[in-house]
Amino acid sequence: MDFLLHRYRSLTVLVVTILAQLVLLAYQVKTDGDVRLIRVWSVEAVTPLARVLEGIRSSTSDFFSNYVVLSGAQAENRRMREELGRLKMDNQFLRSELSTAQRAEALVVFQKRSPSKTVAARVIGSSTGANAKVVFVDRGFTSGVLKGMAVLTPDGIVGKVIASYPTAAQVQLITDPSFAAGVISQSSRVQGTLKGQGRGDLLVDYVQLEQKVEKGEWFFTSGDDRVFPKGLPVGQVSVDKQGTTFREIYLLPSGFQHGLEEVLIVVEGVHQQIPDDVSAFNQPIKLLPPPPPPEGSPESGSLAAPDGGPQPLTTDADRLRQKYRALGEAQSHKYGEGMTAPNYNQATPPVVPGTPAGSVATPPGAAPGTTAARPIAPAAGVATKGPATTPGATPLSGTVANPAPPATKAPAMKAPVTPTTAPTTTPTSTPAVKSTTTPAVKPPVP
Amino acid sequence: MSEYTESIIPGVSRRKSASRYRPAVFLLVPLLAILFQVYVPRFIESAANLELPLLVTVYFSLMRRQPIAGTLIGAVIGLAQDSLSHLPLGMFGIVKTLVGYFAASVSQRFDVENPAIRLILGFFFFFFHQFFYWILSRALLSQQVGFDLVQTLIVGVLNAAVGLPLFVLLDKLRQDDVALA
């Protein structure tokens, strides 16, 4: 360096002098933007260098931050994993809540549509035992739940109450080996006794060999067991084969298809018709009132209003109820007392026009054998019938001799499956809705 | 090689030497030249075409025969000239620095005491001075200044003509020559 400076000393002095004067000049000169030239030169000289340095620095920093220094990424990854796990748990919880809400909504809808009076309950536990298909629900007799009440879901029956405690009840599921109930098929009207098998499917026993059902055909409760109201779905036929003595019909229960967490306990059952279309089982159906009775029939005048207008009670069930009541009064029989039944073949006394609903006069010389006066098959006959007798069912005391639910196409009729002493109050937390769509009138209850 | 050639190109046979002056000469002569350029044109407008500081710079650079000395002489005279002008400091300084450097450098090759050489160098450096000043004005000051080549040449000839007697006058102030290595 010294050699170069000595050899090119004059040139070095020249360059230094020129540069010094350039700096001096640049310090004085201002550009059009009122910026000193030396500042412009400095900026223009420094900026590219700074840009290059910044590029190198940022690249190096990015390289280290992105590829070398991963501690921050690891911590962030850990934090995000924890957050992801928490969100998954929240999501699962919300899904569960949503499913619960949907089931509760389905229960409420079913309660509103069903004519039976039900109490919603939640399954809180299961009983011990390998084959025991018994669960506990959180409703007891303080909520009106009594032994023998039917337990169902909107999809079908699931069991019956076998023990009731103050705040809980024990429910025997339909899959329990000791469970039995009367069922009837939808289209072929094959009646049988439903028996649990201790596994997933159910057996319909006591079906004659000559009777046949279609695979996939629906079975409904027949109401003969006095536990389940008639018309509740049970399941579909999965297997139908020839047995030794009876046919072996196996059903897939429909009440468990959406789990068993919330159930409905029927505290006041109402028989229904076997629906023709299962898909429309839970659909609301608007029924027109039955046509007026022909002129001259006993019903034509019995239901007429005093002013000649129509009576509000115009259903077949109302007419049957009035006939039974008239027969009972004519024979001085009080339903629920004694062991004998009234003579249903006796002529029905005519109802005095203008008599309020529920009070029937007994006119002399009433024409016997009329269709309306024909008695319905008593329940005793049904109960003693082999296949319809439910071994596992627990008939309520005092109901055997009572008239059975009419086999006519009455829209709805409350069956005497619940004693009058059964509390009908529902817990405040669980809505028990009684349907008002069907003008059902409770028959004389013993 | 003829005697004329030897008298023009000192490196061939002549011995290189640098003229010495009193310090006051280096101080007063440039100052008088600058003052002449400042005050005389107020009375004689055509005197503004005379670039006496440039001629003084060329003379001292040629006679000192040292580029460093010529650089410093040109820088000092140029900055002094700038200090009395309305332009930023450094415009005449840069130009005269280059003139002093190149003049000193050229003086090592030519017989700078030859009147013809002095005339030619005077004209050349005046043209170089004006041209380079024009470039700096456009480049650094962004001044859209025109360059009249003919006028520059004419004024260059005038200055070179004025420089001949001025150099002879200044030779009277020289003390002695110092042989250069």
XYZ file of C-alpha atoms in Angstrom:
627
model
C 0.000 0.000 0.000
C 2.817 2.333 0.860
C 4.478 1.386 -2.357
C 1.394 2.210 -4.331
C 0.882 5.492 -2.537
C 4.488 6.442 -3.122
C 4.440 5.438 -6.745
C 1.128 7.112 -7.496
C 1.430 9.818 -4.948
C 0.536 12.636 -7.271
C -2.427 10.792 -8.645
C -3.574 9.993 -5.132
C -3.325 13.607 -4.151
C -5.299 14.540 -7.211
C -8.052 12.081 -6.453
C -8.237 13.132 -2.833
C -8.379 16.769 -3.750
C -11.054 16.213 -6.326
C -13.099 14.126 -3.977
C -12.795 16.680 -1.222
C -14.039 19.372 -3.493
C -16.796 17.187 -4.774
C -17.922 16.656 -1.235
C -17.733 20.345 -0.619
C -19.702 20.983 -3.741
C -22.252 18.409 -2.965
C -22.726 19.857 0.475
C -23.749 23.151 -1.028
C -25.723 22.124 -4.032
C -29.376 21.330 -3.567
C -31.505 19.377 -5.928
C -34.937 20.342 -7.137
C -36.379 18.681 -4.085
C -34.440 21.089 -1.836
C -32.195 18.270 -0.763
C -28.477 18.750 -0.599
C -26.590 16.909 -3.265
C -24.292 15.288 -0.761
C -27.354 13.817 0.901
C -28.613 12.533 -2.410
C -25.241 11.039 -3.174
C -24.972 9.572 0.272
C -28.405 8.049 0.033
C -27.804 6.736 -3.436
C -24.446 5.376 -2.394
C -25.670 3.873 0.833
C -29.077 2.607 -0.263
C -27.908 -0.113 -2.633
C -25.366 -1.242 -0.120
C -27.944 -1.160 2.620
C -30.349 -3.022 0.400
C -27.783 -5.677 -0.250
C -26.865 -5.891 3.412
C -30.508 -6.021 4.419
C -31.149 -8.727 1.890
C -28.280 -10.757 3.216
C -29.359 -10.155 6.797
C -33.005 -10.964 6.168
C -32.122 -14.056 4.192
C -29.809 -15.228 6.911
C -32.359 -14.407 9.583
C -35.127 -16.123 7.674
C -32.949 -19.123 7.121
C -32.155 -19.395 10.794
C -35.715 -18.687 11.893
C -37.294 -21.017 9.372
C -34.907 -23.900 9.260
C -32.383 -23.720 12.021
C -34.079 -22.211 15.040
C -37.124 -24.425 15.473
C -37.687 -23.959 19.159
C -40.386 -21.376 18.511
C -42.035 -23.627 15.981
C -41.951 -26.511 18.374
C -43.539 -24.473 21.120
C -46.152 -23.157 18.744
C -46.767 -26.645 17.423
C -47.235 -27.919 20.956
C -49.589 -25.090 21.779
C -51.600 -25.646 18.619
C -51.805 -29.357 19.316
C -53.168 -28.630 22.749
C -55.642 -26.182 21.295
C -56.614 -28.704 18.639
C -57.245 -31.329 21.272
C -59.317 -28.922 23.292
C -61.311 -27.935 20.240
C -61.869 -31.576 19.380
C -63.201 -32.193 22.861
C -65.411 -29.136 22.589
C -66.626 -30.293 19.221
C -67.373 -33.732 20.537
C -69.180 -32.245 23.504
C -71.217 -29.967 21.282
C -72.065 -32.852 18.979
C -73.203 -34.851 21.944
C -75.251 -31.927 23.167
C -76.747 -31.511 19.736
C -77.588 -35.183 19.536
C -79.157 -35.012 22.961
C -81.143 -31.978 21.956
C -82.316 -33.720 18.814
C -83.408 -36.751 20.764
C -85.161 -34.562 23.284
C -86.867 -32.731 20.464
C -87.940 -36.025 18.961
C -89.315 -37.059 22.310
C -91.237 -33.834 22.651
C -92.626 -34.160 19.167
C -93.638 -37.712 19.841
C -95.240 -36.698 23.109
C -97.234 -34.031 21.351
C -98.422 -36.408 18.661
C -99.069 -39.398 20.808
C -102.474 -39.552 22.430
C -100.949 -41.369 25.367
C -99.758 -39.423 28.307
C -96.072 -39.988 28.768
C -93.266 -38.906 31.019
C -89.819 -38.443 29.650
C -87.016 -40.120 31.510
C -83.326 -40.566 31.094
C -81.526 -43.862 31.338
C -79.110 -43.529 34.202
C -77.729 -47.014 34.522
C -78.068 -50.663 33.811
C -78.654 -53.537 36.079
C -76.198 -56.206 36.938
C -76.308 -59.628 35.401
C -74.928 -61.111 32.251
C -78.197 -61.612 30.397
C -80.296 -59.142 32.297
C -81.542 -56.473 29.959
C -82.656 -54.070 32.608
C -81.906 -50.399 32.914
C -82.642 -47.721 35.449
C -84.343 -44.477 34.543
C -84.404 -41.294 36.550
C -88.149 -41.201 37.094
C -89.894 -42.950 39.938
C -93.298 -43.014 41.500
C -92.913 -39.431 42.618
C -93.134 -38.623 38.940
C -96.096 -40.888 38.426
C -94.171 -43.893 37.218
C -95.654 -47.171 38.423
C -94.803 -50.772 37.934
C -96.147 -52.189 34.698
C -96.005 -48.998 32.688
C -94.798 -49.181 29.149
C -91.514 -47.629 28.167
C -90.921 -46.574 24.613
C -89.098 -44.241 22.331
C -90.394 -42.447 19.272
C -89.123 -45.395 17.257
C -90.904 -48.094 19.178
C -91.313 -49.877 22.453
C -88.237 -50.605 24.516
C -89.528 -52.223 27.682
C -91.725 -51.921 30.716
C -91.317 -50.763 34.270
C -90.781 -53.691 36.612
C -89.995 -51.719 39.731
C -90.619 -48.156 40.739
C -88.707 -46.292 43.373
C -89.126 -42.736 44.605
C -86.724 -41.202 42.151
C -85.913 -44.044 39.817
C -87.476 -46.958 38.128
C -86.254 -50.265 36.797
C -87.143 -50.990 33.226
C -87.066 -54.439 31.715
C -86.067 -54.157 28.107
C -87.864 -56.058 25.413
C -84.671 -57.964 24.710
C -84.673 -59.479 28.176
C -85.309 -63.244 28.063
C -88.171 -62.957 30.502
C -89.956 -60.184 28.633
C -93.140 -60.828 26.728
C -95.786 -58.700 25.088
C -98.648 -59.121 22.691
C -97.922 -58.074 19.129
C -99.728 -58.065 15.838
C -98.389 -57.778 12.346
C -99.277 -54.870 10.196
C -100.668 -56.321 6.998
C -101.495 -59.958 7.722
C -102.707 -59.225 11.250
C -100.845 -62.187 12.636
C -100.926 -62.081 16.381
C -98.272 -63.520 18.614
C -96.345 -63.109 21.777
C -93.143 -61.141 21.684
C -90.339 -62.703 23.663
C -86.886 -61.400 24.394
C -83.959 -63.550 23.490
C -81.211 -61.926 25.517
C -79.636 -60.676 22.349
C -80.459 -58.145 19.691
C -83.429 -59.777 18.019
C -86.869 -60.681 19.309
C -88.987 -63.753 18.838
C -92.660 -63.731 17.992
C -93.936 -66.949 19.429
C -97.222 -68.814 19.292
C -97.828 -68.088 15.652
C -99.522 -70.932 13.867
C -97.633 -72.720 11.155
C -100.148 -71.864 8.491
C -99.841 -68.178 9.150
C -97.245 -66.309 7.205
C -95.707 -62.899 7.397
C -93.617 -61.051 4.932
C -89.999 -60.375 5.621
C -89.705 -56.764 6.583
C -93.275 -56.593 7.759
C -93.888 -54.475 10.776
C -95.188 -55.727 14.071
C -97.086 -53.515 16.442
C -98.299 -53.903 19.956
C -101.696 -55.483 20.095
C -102.696 -54.039 23.451
C -103.723 -57.424 24.725
C -101.088 -57.453 27.412
C -102.552 -54.363 29.064
C -99.122 -52.901 29.289
C -98.462 -51.434 25.903
C -101.167 -49.460 24.189
C -102.177 -50.850 20.881
C -100.516 -49.565 17.776
C -96.969 -48.929 18.962
C -94.273 -50.177 16.597
C -92.166 -53.065 17.779
C -89.919 -54.014 14.901
C -89.586 -55.535 11.489
C -89.483 -59.173 10.563
C -85.964 -60.271 9.869
C -86.430 -64.052 9.872
C -89.566 -66.073 9.241
C -89.133 -69.822 9.184
C -91.040 -72.937 9.911
C -90.709 -74.224 13.454
C -91.683 -77.503 15.046
C -94.866 -76.355 16.694
C -95.126 -72.685 15.789
C -93.510 -70.436 13.309
C -90.271 -68.802 14.310
C -90.512 -65.139 13.522
C -87.672 -62.924 14.565
C -87.901 -59.181 14.700
C -85.344 -56.444 14.738
C -86.503 -54.044 17.434
C -87.010 -50.527 16.216
C -86.920 -48.786 19.570
C -83.167 -49.082 19.946
C -82.086 -47.865 16.551
C -81.164 -44.417 17.860
C -79.704 -45.543 21.121
C -81.304 -45.724 24.478
C -80.626 -42.573 26.440
C -83.979 -40.882 26.708
C -87.225 -42.825 26.920
C -90.880 -42.125 27.423
C -92.871 -43.837 30.120
C -96.543 -44.187 29.326
C -98.395 -43.128 32.420
C -101.771 -43.103 30.690
C -101.987 -45.165 27.561
C -104.341 -44.695 24.675
C -104.857 -47.429 22.150
C -104.352 -46.563 18.559
C -104.994 -48.189 15.267
C -102.401 -50.209 13.541
C -101.124 -47.801 10.946
C -101.401 -48.895 7.371
C -98.261 -47.112 6.407
C -95.370 -47.353 8.770
C -93.592 -44.458 7.186
C -96.463 -42.296 8.197
C -96.521 -43.686 11.681
C -95.395 -40.513 13.295
C -97.048 -38.230 10.799
C -100.026 -36.229 11.956
C -103.216 -37.448 10.316
C -106.322 -35.411 10.082
C -109.406 -37.588 10.464
C -112.834 -36.476 9.540
C -115.628 -37.216 11.946
C -117.608 -40.371 11.218
C -120.798 -40.009 9.204
C -124.011 -39.488 11.098
C -125.957 -42.644 11.998
C -128.834 -43.601 9.773
C -132.273 -42.316 10.571
C -134.188 -44.467 12.983
C -131.216 -45.977 14.642
C -130.869 -45.584 18.356
C -127.771 -43.470 17.913
C -129.555 -41.023 15.672
C -131.505 -39.582 18.474
C -129.276 -40.276 21.330
C -126.614 -37.902 20.166
C -128.864 -35.136 19.083
C -128.652 -31.938 20.943
C -131.707 -30.617 22.738
C -132.039 -27.826 20.264
C -131.781 -30.193 17.356
C -128.166 -29.391 16.687
C -125.459 -31.976 16.571
C -123.850 -33.158 19.702
C -120.155 -32.558 20.078
C -119.504 -36.246 20.860
C -120.024 -38.024 17.630
C -117.346 -40.676 17.520
C -117.848 -44.411 17.601
C -116.041 -44.563 20.903
C -118.499 -42.152 22.402
C -121.399 -44.177 21.149
C -119.891 -47.406 22.440
C -119.191 -45.809 25.775
C -122.756 -44.669 26.036
C -124.036 -48.121 25.059
C -121.924 -49.798 27.695
C -123.026 -47.286 30.251
C -126.658 -47.790 29.271
C -126.276 -51.538 29.483
C -124.677 -51.246 32.879
C -127.392 -48.993 34.208
C -130.122 -51.195 32.709
C -128.698 -54.232 34.456
C -127.751 -52.278 37.593
C -124.170 -53.171 37.025
C -121.346 -51.010 38.192
C -118.146 -51.419 36.320
C -115.218 -52.328 38.507
C -117.327 -53.970 41.174
C -117.922 -57.636 41.379
C -116.584 -60.400 39.239
C -119.425 -60.663 36.755
C -119.771 -58.809 33.543
C -123.030 -57.348 32.270
C -124.940 -59.115 29.558
C -123.826 -57.391 26.436
C -126.351 -59.292 24.322
C -129.213 -57.584 25.992
C -131.043 -54.969 24.072
C -129.636 -51.536 24.399
C -132.023 -49.041 25.969
C -132.525 -45.961 23.862
C -130.960 -42.733 24.948
C -133.365 -40.025 25.810
C -132.898 -37.067 23.549
C -131.643 -34.109 25.362
C -129.887 -36.171 27.909
C -126.473 -34.838 28.516
C -123.569 -36.866 27.289
C -122.792 -39.575 29.713
C -126.320 -40.070 31.007
C -128.423 -42.593 29.155
C -132.042 -43.379 29.687
C -133.297 -46.924 29.314
C -136.338 -46.955 27.120
C -138.512 -50.050 27.196
C -138.882 -52.226 24.178
C -135.625 -51.399 22.640
C -134.815 -53.320 19.521
C -132.245 -55.955 20.289
C -129.590 -57.151 17.979
C -128.780 -53.872 16.440
C -125.336 -53.387 15.187
C -124.545 -50.635 17.534
C -125.732 -52.671 20.486
C -123.566 -55.579 19.563
C -121.054 -56.002 22.284
C -117.404 -56.072 21.640
C -115.444 -59.128 22.570
C -114.602 -58.862 26.189
C -111.078 -58.579 27.319
C -111.323 -61.756 29.289
C -111.805 -63.684 26.124
C -108.774 -62.125 24.677
C -106.746 -62.623 27.775
C -107.493 -66.261 27.914
C -106.684 -66.734 24.314
C -103.480 -68.670 23.982
C -101.337 -66.686 21.691
C -102.577 -63.357 22.922
C -101.831 -64.183 26.491
C -98.575 -62.600 27.421
C -96.724 -64.701 29.911
C -94.297 -62.003 30.734
C -96.825 -59.262 30.860
C -98.057 -58.044 34.146
C -101.730 -57.336 33.883
C -103.033 -54.882 36.341
C -105.299 -56.258 38.964
C -108.945 -55.733 38.398
C -108.678 -55.201 34.723
C -109.145 -58.729 33.519
C -112.886 -58.665 33.647
C -113.176 -55.267 32.153
C -114.143 -54.857 28.571
C -111.267 -54.935 26.258
C -110.438 -52.126 23.943
C -112.850 -52.214 21.086
C -111.662 -53.870 17.977
C -113.520 -51.413 15.865
C -111.780 -48.693 13.971
C -112.186 -46.206 16.669
C -109.748 -43.419 16.237
C -108.591 -43.584 19.789
C -109.814 -44.855 23.025
C -108.186 -44.804 26.343
C -107.619 -48.245 27.618
C -107.985 -49.004 31.251
C -104.370 -49.830 31.607
C -103.785 -47.249 34.243
C -105.594 -47.166 37.507
C -107.435 -44.060 38.312
C -105.264 -43.659 41.306
C -102.232 -43.334 39.163
C -100.936 -39.841 39.403
C -101.233 -38.023 36.197
C -99.146 -35.138 37.215
C -95.956 -34.815 35.360
C -92.720 -33.478 36.673
C -92.077 -29.903 35.876
C -88.839 -30.687 34.218
C -90.272 -33.159 31.826
C -93.155 -32.192 29.663
C -95.925 -34.737 29.490
C -98.197 -33.733 26.728
C -101.524 -35.296 26.225
C -102.717 -35.239 22.728
C -105.794 -33.283 21.965
C -106.032 -34.305 18.377
C -108.251 -37.243 19.140
C -111.454 -36.683 21.039
C -110.858 -39.696 23.199
C -113.176 -40.209 26.066
C -112.173 -42.301 28.941
C -114.518 -45.269 29.348
C -115.846 -46.230 32.704
C -112.818 -47.132 34.673
C -113.126 -49.408 37.582
C 17.543 14.226 -33.119
C 17.784 17.961 -33.739
C 18.372 20.699 -31.244
C 14.782 21.888 -31.690
C 13.478 18.572 -30.716
C 15.713 18.433 -27.733
C 14.591 21.877 -26.679
C 10.892 20.773 -26.799
C 11.215 17.412 -25.210
C 13.287 17.831 -22.106
C 13.359 14.227 -21.214
C 15.469 13.416 -24.129
C 18.497 15.504 -23.411
C 17.456 18.299 -21.101
C 17.731 17.990 -17.485
C 14.466 18.385 -15.617
C 14.292 21.317 -13.161
C 11.603 23.052 -11.028
C 11.369 26.789 -10.533
C 11.269 28.194 -7.046
C 9.372 31.252 -5.898
C 8.987 33.130 -2.761
C 5.984 32.201 -0.713
C 4.586 35.653 -1.069
C 4.544 35.172 -4.784
C 2.356 32.089 -4.425
C 0.063 34.125 -2.239
C -0.079 37.479 -3.919
C -0.075 36.563 -7.585
C -3.170 34.347 -7.442
C -4.823 36.908 -5.220
C -4.108 39.691 -7.679
C -5.366 37.553 -10.509
C -8.596 36.888 -8.724
C -9.015 40.498 -7.768
C -8.412 41.477 -11.341
C -11.158 39.168 -12.484
C -13.446 40.500 -9.863
C -12.951 44.199 -10.190
C -11.632 44.956 -13.645
C -14.685 43.625 -15.506
C -16.749 46.161 -13.606
C -14.968 48.817 -15.599
C -13.940 46.906 -18.684
C -16.510 44.391 -19.697
C -14.304 42.600 -22.171
C -11.863 41.895 -19.362
C -14.338 39.328 -18.112
C -13.111 37.039 -20.847
C -9.679 36.962 -19.343
C -9.205 34.034 -17.062
C -6.193 35.228 -15.153
C -6.553 32.752 -12.261
C -6.423 29.964 -14.813
C -3.315 31.416 -16.447
C -1.653 31.764 -13.067
C -2.531 28.184 -12.244
C -1.140 26.951 -15.497
C 2.002 28.957 -15.072
C 2.799 27.825 -11.560
C 1.931 24.242 -12.390
C 4.119 24.264 -15.430
C 6.993 25.862 -13.638
C 6.820 23.737 -10.547
C 6.732 20.579 -12.639
C 5.232 18.658 -9.779
C 1.715 17.232 -10.120
C 1.070 17.449 -6.432
C 2.065 21.042 -6.327
C 0.038 21.747 -9.409
C -2.962 19.957 -7.884
C -2.763 21.977 -4.705
C -2.141 25.241 -6.537
C -5.125 24.629 -8.756
C -7.342 23.605 -5.861
C -6.462 26.643 -3.767
C -6.843 29.131 -6.579
C -10.067 27.497 -7.714
C -11.600 27.479 -4.278
C -10.566 31.083 -3.798
C -12.196 31.936 -7.057
C -15.285 30.019 -6.028
C -15.437 31.835 -2.761
C -15.882 35.073 -4.610
C -18.422 33.768 -7.048
C -22.128 33.009 -6.651
C -21.615 29.377 -7.499
C -21.102 26.594 -5.013
C -17.614 26.047 -3.738
C -15.763 23.449 -5.714
C -16.769 24.147 -9.279
C -13.647 26.150 -10.182
C -11.720 24.219 -7.587
C -12.272 20.883 -9.270
C -11.598 22.184 -12.701
C -8.436 24.065 -11.751
C -7.239 21.105 -9.725
C -7.378 19.000 -12.847
C -5.754 21.767 -14.846
C -2.906 22.122 -12.336
C -2.363 18.376 -12.221
C -2.289 17.913 -15.951
C -0.221 21.050 -16.476
C 2.353 19.842 -14.013
C 2.340 16.469 -15.611
C 2.762 17.927 -19.085
C 5.569 20.181 -17.935
C 7.684 17.125 -17.278
C 7.574 16.284 -20.981
C 7.836 19.632 -22.619
C 10.014 22.666 -22.408
C 7.575 24.895 -20.701
C 9.802 27.905 -21.162
C 9.307 27.748 -24.874
C 6.832 30.495 -25.902
C 5.118 28.329 -28.442
C 4.624 25.569 -25.905
C 3.295 28.094 -23.467
C 0.912 29.450 -26.070
C -0.364 26.061 -27.011
C -0.665 24.883 -23.450
C -2.359 28.119 -22.490
C -4.924 27.657 -25.215
C -5.379 23.984 -24.517
C -5.884 24.351 -20.806
C -8.247 27.236 -21.249
C -10.368 25.117 -23.559
C -10.085 22.198 -21.182
C -11.044 24.480 -18.293
C -14.112 25.833 -20.023
C -15.234 22.519 -21.357
C -14.838 20.718 -18.095
C -16.572 23.519 -16.241
C -19.466 23.219 -18.634
C -19.668 19.528 -17.989
C -19.661 19.995 -14.252
C -22.318 22.664 -14.525
C -24.600 20.324 -16.356
C -23.757 17.241 -14.365
C -23.607 18.523 -10.839
C -25.657 21.694 -10.912
C -28.116 20.577 -13.563
C -27.674 23.932 -15.276
C -28.704 23.942 -18.899
C -25.711 26.021 -19.987
C -24.810 26.202 -23.611
C -21.296 25.718 -24.902
C -20.285 28.119 -27.649
C -17.390 26.402 -29.241
C -16.303 29.258 -31.509
C -16.398 31.819 -28.795
C -14.558 29.456 -26.529
C -11.869 28.963 -29.107
C -11.542 32.654 -29.704
C -11.393 33.485 -26.045
C -8.930 30.641 -25.662
C -6.672 32.181 -28.207
C -7.012 35.535 -26.483
C -6.149 34.086 -23.121
C -3.232 32.188 -24.596
C -2.030 35.399 -26.145
C -2.375 37.231 -22.857
C -0.671 34.364 -21.116
C 2.581 34.720 -23.025
C 3.522 38.132 -21.621
C 2.046 37.206 -18.272
C 4.273 34.138 -18.056
C 7.288 36.222 -18.986
C 6.371 38.702 -16.299
C 5.998 35.962 -13.755
C 9.341 34.508 -14.799
C 10.853 37.647 -13.302
C 9.604 36.533 -9.894
C 11.354 33.186 -10.121
C 14.327 32.721 -7.825
C 16.186 29.757 -9.281
C 15.619 26.324 -10.632
C 15.927 23.186 -8.609
C 17.062 20.060 -10.336
C 14.605 17.202 -10.136
C 15.555 13.675 -9.606
